[in-house]
Amino acid sequence: MSKLLLINGPNLNLLGTREPDIYGNTTLKDIEDQMIEFANENGIELSTFQSNHEGYIIDAIHDSRTKYAGIILNPGAFTHYSYAIRDAIASVDVPVIEVHISNVHKREEFRHTSVIAPVCEGQIVGLGIMGYKLAVIAFKERLSL
Ligand code: DQA
């Protein structure tokens, strides 16, 4: 079975209680459980990882080299300034789809820039937690998993 890794970055551990008007009421645990089930229904095994620490996210991207066919990544605020995460993605031969729950383009100016996007396969923005599922579908279709 093909394997994908779902990585959620800083503050996303607080989903469910964090700014629910922007991010909704679903907890990260519920999202991860739903995603594992959805991926399985699509013949894909999915692992999940969340960290508030840039270095741990970089380590997870490096470690994915031998283990995963692709990464679904919500880098949180690191999206907007982490050249280190961008370089990690560029350093490994694992395709990454960037996902944002909120429509970052409707929000503050600093959220309009993603330094990660140029090294990703694609970006899904503003479609709520459905964006994570759409990334699974995109991997299945585009990367022939
Ligand atoms: C986010 C958008 C980021 O700007 C923000 O810092 C987050 C969440 C999203 O999923 O909409 O933490 O990545």
Short mmCIF file of N, CA, C and O in Angstrom, two decimals, residues 3 12 19 23 31 33 39 41 44-45 53 61 83 86 93-94 98 112 119 124 126 138 140:
data_model
loop_
_atom_site.label_atom_id
_atom_site.label_comp_id
_atom_site.label_asym_id
_atom_site.label_seq_id
_atom_site.Cartn_x
_atom_site.Cartn_y
_atom_site.Cartn_z
N LYS A 3 2.16 5.00 0.77
CA LYS A 3 2.11 5.70 2.06
C LYS A 3 2.25 7.20 1.89
O LYS A 3 3.10 7.67 1.13
N LEU A 12 -1.42 24.19 15.22
CA LEU A 12 -2.52 23.39 14.67
C LEU A 12 -2.92 22.27 15.63
O LEU A 12 -4.00 21.69 15.49
N GLU A 19 -9.26 29.96 17.49
CA GLU A 19 -9.97 30.82 16.54
C GLU A 19 -10.98 30.04 15.68
O GLU A 19 -10.83 29.96 14.47
N TYR A 23 -10.90 28.66 11.84
CA TYR A 23 -10.41 27.29 11.58
C TYR A 23 -11.45 26.20 11.84
O TYR A 23 -11.16 25.03 11.58
N ILE A 31 -9.44 15.35 12.76
CA ILE A 31 -8.97 15.49 11.37
C ILE A 31 -8.06 14.32 11.02
O ILE A 31 -8.21 13.69 9.96
N ASP A 33 -7.89 11.32 12.38
CA ASP A 33 -8.66 10.06 12.29
C ASP A 33 -9.43 9.99 10.97
O ASP A 33 -9.43 8.96 10.29
N ALA A 39 -7.96 8.07 3.57
CA ALA A 39 -6.82 7.57 2.78
C ALA A 39 -6.97 6.06 2.59
O ALA A 39 -6.80 5.54 1.47
N GLU A 41 -9.64 4.28 2.53
CA GLU A 41 -10.70 4.02 1.54
C GLU A 41 -10.19 4.19 0.11
O GLU A 41 -10.74 3.65 -0.83
N ILE A 44 -4.67 4.01 0.38
CA ILE A 44 -3.42 4.67 0.80
C ILE A 44 -3.29 4.57 2.32
O ILE A 44 -4.27 4.77 3.05
N GLU A 45 -2.08 4.28 2.77
CA GLU A 45 -1.80 4.30 4.21
C GLU A 45 -1.31 5.69 4.58
O GLU A 45 -0.43 6.22 3.90
N HIS A 53 7.59 22.89 16.31
CA HIS A 53 9.02 23.21 16.20
C HIS A 53 9.54 23.01 14.78
O HIS A 53 9.41 21.92 14.21
N ILE A 61 10.52 15.76 7.38
CA ILE A 61 10.63 15.83 5.91
C ILE A 61 11.84 15.01 5.45
O ILE A 61 11.74 14.21 4.51
N TYR A 83 12.52 29.58 5.30
CA TYR A 83 13.38 29.13 4.20
C TYR A 83 13.97 27.77 4.54
O TYR A 83 14.33 27.01 3.63
N ARG A 86 11.44 25.23 3.43
CA ARG A 86 11.49 25.24 1.96
C ARG A 86 12.71 24.45 1.46
O ARG A 86 12.60 23.61 0.57
N ASP A 93 13.49 14.03 -2.43
CA ASP A 93 12.77 13.73 -3.67
C ASP A 93 11.36 13.23 -3.35
O ASP A 93 10.94 12.20 -3.87
N VAL A 94 10.68 13.92 -2.47
CA VAL A 94 9.33 13.51 -2.06
C VAL A 94 8.38 14.67 -2.38
O VAL A 94 8.59 15.79 -1.90
N GLU A 98 0.90 21.53 -0.34
CA GLU A 98 0.71 22.48 0.76
C GLU A 98 -0.78 22.72 0.95
O GLU A 98 -1.50 22.95 -0.03
N HIS A 112 -0.20 36.33 2.68
CA HIS A 112 -0.36 36.19 1.23
C HIS A 112 0.85 35.56 0.57
O HIS A 112 0.77 35.10 -0.57
N VAL A 119 8.34 25.16 -4.06
CA VAL A 119 8.95 23.82 -4.07
C VAL A 119 7.91 22.72 -3.85
O VAL A 119 8.27 21.55 -3.64
N ILE A 124 -3.44 23.97 -1.79
CA ILE A 124 -4.89 23.98 -1.61
C ILE A 124 -5.19 24.93 -0.46
O ILE A 124 -4.68 24.74 0.65
N GLY A 126 -8.04 27.52 1.66
CA GLY A 126 -9.33 28.15 1.94
C GLY A 126 -10.55 27.25 1.84
O GLY A 126 -11.67 27.74 1.91
N ALA A 138 -5.58 14.30 -4.93
CA ALA A 138 -4.59 14.79 -5.90
C ALA A 138 -3.40 13.85 -5.97
O ALA A 138 -2.92 13.53 -7.07
N LYS A 140 -3.44 10.68 -5.28
CA LYS A 140 -3.90 9.43 -5.91
C LYS A 140 -3.95 9.56 -7.43
O LYS A 140 -3.48 8.70 -8.17
#
